[in-house]
Amino acid sequence: MLQIQGLRVETGGKEILHGVDLFIGAGETHALFGPNGSGKTTLLMAIMGFPRYKITGGRIIFRGQDITRASLDERARLGIGMSFQRPPVLRGVRTKDMVSACLGGREDGEVVARMSERLNMGDLLEREINYGFSGGEIKRSELLQLLAQGPDLSLLDEPESGVDLVNIALIGEMINELLEKDLKRNRKRSGLIITHTGHILDYVNAGKGYVLLNGRITCERDAHECLDSIKKRGYEGCVECLK
Amino acid sequence: MSEVSASRKNRELAQKALEKKPALGEDIDLSAYSSTAEEHRYQSDPARLPSKEKDNMLKVGVSLDDRSQRAGTFVQIDRSVVHTSASQDGVEVMSVTKALETYSWLEDYWWRAVSVDTDKFTARAELDLDNGYFIRSLPGAKVVYPVQACLYIAHKNLAQKVHNIIIAEEDSELHIITGCATRPMHASGLHIGISEFYIKRGAKLTFTMIHNWAPEVAVRPRSGAIIEENGVFLSNYVSMKPVRSLQMYPVARCAGEKAIVRFNSVLVAPPGSNLDTGSRVLLDAKGARAEIVARTITTGGAITARGHIAGSAPDVKGHLECRGLILSDKGVIHAIPELKGNLAGVDLSHEAAVGKIAEEEVEYLMARGLTRNEATAMIVRGFLRVDIEGLPPELAAELEHAIELSEKDLF
């Protein structure tokens, strides 16, 4: 699904990623760990194609196609989607307008209506997008948009942050739906999840885990083992892992 | 026709003000315009008007083929009133000259909310009036459907001068949609429109005005409103088509306790357009409230967006909001919000923001698969979305429709 080779990325004139390699197969979900400032969000933004994150070296291959030079919206239409940590407020644009934009003309209104009901979206659909939203409301709205968009690869930036313990199960359920986790076979959808606490992994099953440290991947192993190791030995302990 | 309306005093004041330059906006040489136009025949059924004119009127919310959703209709082309009718009890619709003949008391309302010697435009309207409309809801009447009025310029280079009087009597409810348009043409024209609104005790008036002028037309509305105790005045204004020069600054005065005023405007200035508009509210009575919201877009033209709320009575509250979007390097938006309080108990606030569309917002939508153009269009559509509290659904739909029609020209 996604193959990254020697990716170097700079933003604000400073190189943040110094050659990252990554491979996510179809139907797989991987987790990305790392301390603040290690470059996790930069990696997601670069995969998504935000112009502020300039790719200075390496390649991104998505479903066999080199998308290193593809624009943000081209990548979205090819099947990459992202949930935002701090999305902007769009005055006058309602959440439901965003959802229909994500559907891109596909007649999936019923599915979305059913989903939003299950997600306790309530009046959120009628409200101006992200205007006065709580942390939890942002997460739910972001995931609802992604569900409508239906990308083959979902990039999720800390989906559990700011969500209380009751709602985290709900968020987990949405992500499982998004990544077709109910399918045991022929699952196509893949995901890359940034998580600080690892809480989301109690609800969403992830295969591989990576630790990103100072712009380099320093550990690559089973996601749960990776998390246990970080808990025991800290991020620095992971440096030993790849040696 | 002015002889039927003018008291000697008004005439004298007007004579003196004939050369008086306007306080704001470009001065206009009135002698450059024609004061005469061919007569247009009265139609008892306005559906008989030429379909080309009807289409132009429909674009500003005036529906002549199907009037089932309207409580009354007034149509004036150039200087001629070509149709008036009222189809609901409790509402009166007629030409203002006929109303002056019918009601002697109307003299008391003539130039009470707007001064006759404001400037050369008011003076000229007094001395050389073409006509205008009189719309009134009787005491206690709840007029369900909106009354529609159209002021239309068909004659090239005409200076059209109208004086409108709108009265919502005590405890009545009235909705008006006014559409102003020209026959599409390249020649110039001038519209001078005096409008005086009287909202009596406990009455509610919503007034929605859609302008659809032409690139060479100059427009000078002069409007004033007086709102009595517990009265509500909601005024919505939309101008999204090219217009050479538009200057207006309507003033609403809350004269009675707990009177409420809300001004909403949506303005677009394409290249070559110069718009100097604003709304002013005088909170002169205890507990009165005002809200002014302006949304402005330039695609190359110039906009001055003014707003002024003055609080001079206890417990008054006012808020002014002006947001401007610059969609072209050549456009200018100048927001001038003003607040004046001269009492400890007033609560006045404003917020103003002018700028281009934030790149972050465009990228957010592009990450959902929209192209840059689609993303920009969606943000602009949201910006222009008017959610007006208290607006009846028919009017809200007309407003939305008018905005949608013009939106297409923005990109």
CSV table of N, CA and C in Angstrom, one decimal, chain A residues 50 52 73 77 82 90-92 94 97-98 102 130 142 145 149, chain B residues 323 360-361 363-371 378 382-383 385:
chain,number,residue,atom,x,y,z
A,50,PHE,N,1.3,18.1,2.3
A,50,PHE,CA,1.2,19.5,2.5
A,50,PHE,C,2.4,20.3,2.0
A,52,ARG,N,3.9,22.9,2.8
A,52,ARG,CA,4.9,23.5,3.8
A,52,ARG,C,5.9,22.5,4.2
A,73,ASP,N,-4.2,17.6,-3.0
A,73,ASP,CA,-5.6,17.1,-3.4
A,73,ASP,C,-5.5,15.9,-4.3
A,77,ARG,N,-7.4,12.3,-3.5
A,77,ARG,CA,-8.2,11.6,-4.5
A,77,ARG,C,-7.7,10.3,-4.8
A,82,MET,N,-6.5,11.9,6.1
A,82,MET,CA,-5.9,12.3,7.3
A,82,MET,C,-6.8,12.9,8.3
A,90,LEU,N,-13.9,26.8,9.8
A,90,LEU,CA,-14.4,27.4,8.5
A,90,LEU,C,-15.7,28.0,8.8
A,91,ARG,N,-15.8,29.3,8.9
A,91,ARG,CA,-17.0,30.0,9.2
A,91,ARG,C,-18.1,29.8,8.1
A,92,GLY,N,-19.3,29.5,8.6
A,92,GLY,CA,-20.4,29.3,7.6
A,92,GLY,C,-20.4,27.9,7.0
A,94,ARG,N,-20.8,24.1,7.4
A,94,ARG,CA,-21.3,23.2,8.4
A,94,ARG,C,-20.6,21.9,8.3
A,97,ASP,N,-21.8,19.9,5.6
A,97,ASP,CA,-21.2,20.3,4.2
A,97,ASP,C,-19.9,19.6,4.0
A,98,MET,N,-19.1,19.6,5.1
A,98,MET,CA,-17.8,18.9,5.0
A,98,MET,C,-17.9,17.4,4.7
A,102,CYS,N,-16.6,15.4,1.5
A,102,CYS,CA,-15.8,14.2,1.6
A,102,CYS,C,-16.4,13.0,0.8
A,130,ASN,N,-15.8,22.9,13.4
A,130,ASN,CA,-14.7,23.2,14.3
A,130,ASN,C,-14.9,24.4,15.2
A,142,GLU,N,-13.7,14.7,12.8
A,142,GLU,CA,-12.6,14.3,11.9
A,142,GLU,C,-12.8,12.9,11.3
A,145,GLN,N,-15.7,12.5,8.9
A,145,GLN,CA,-15.3,13.0,7.6
A,145,GLN,C,-14.5,11.9,6.8
A,149,GLN,N,-15.1,9.9,3.4
A,149,GLN,CA,-14.1,10.0,2.4
A,149,GLN,C,-13.6,8.6,2.0
B,323,ARG,N,-16.8,41.5,8.5
B,323,ARG,CA,-15.8,40.5,8.0
B,323,ARG,C,-15.6,40.8,6.5
B,360,GLU,N,-4.4,27.7,5.3
B,360,GLU,CA,-4.7,26.5,6.1
B,360,GLU,C,-6.1,26.0,5.9
B,361,GLU,N,-7.1,26.9,5.7
B,361,GLU,CA,-8.4,26.5,5.4
B,361,GLU,C,-8.6,25.8,4.1
B,363,GLU,N,-6.2,24.2,2.5
B,363,GLU,CA,-5.5,22.9,2.5
B,363,GLU,C,-6.3,21.9,3.3
B,364,TYR,N,-7.0,22.3,4.3
B,364,TYR,CA,-7.9,21.4,5.0
B,364,TYR,C,-8.9,20.7,4.0
B,365,LEU,N,-9.5,21.5,3.2
B,365,LEU,CA,-10.4,21.0,2.2
B,365,LEU,C,-9.7,20.2,1.1
B,366,MET,N,-8.5,20.6,0.7
B,366,MET,CA,-7.8,19.9,-0.3
B,366,MET,C,-7.4,18.5,0.2
B,367,ALA,N,-7.2,18.4,1.5
B,367,ALA,CA,-6.8,17.1,2.1
B,367,ALA,C,-8.1,16.2,2.1
B,368,ARG,N,-9.2,16.7,1.8
B,368,ARG,CA,-10.5,15.9,1.7
B,368,ARG,C,-10.7,15.6,0.2
B,369,GLY,N,-9.9,16.0,-0.7
B,369,GLY,CA,-10.0,15.7,-2.1
B,369,GLY,C,-10.5,16.8,-3.0
B,370,LEU,N,-10.8,18.0,-2.4
B,370,LEU,CA,-11.3,19.1,-3.3
B,370,LEU,C,-10.1,19.7,-3.9
B,371,THR,N,-10.3,20.2,-5.2
B,371,THR,CA,-9.3,21.0,-5.8
B,371,THR,C,-9.2,22.3,-5.1
B,378,MET,N,-16.0,26.8,-1.7
B,378,MET,CA,-16.7,26.3,-0.5
B,378,MET,C,-16.5,27.2,0.6
B,382,GLY,N,-19.5,29.5,2.4
B,382,GLY,CA,-19.7,29.5,3.8
B,382,GLY,C,-19.6,30.9,4.3
B,383,PHE,N,-18.7,31.7,3.8
B,383,PHE,CA,-18.6,33.1,4.3
B,383,PHE,C,-19.8,33.9,4.0
B,385,ARG,N,-22.8,32.7,3.7
B,385,ARG,CA,-24.1,32.0,4.2
B,385,ARG,C,-24.7,33.0,5.2
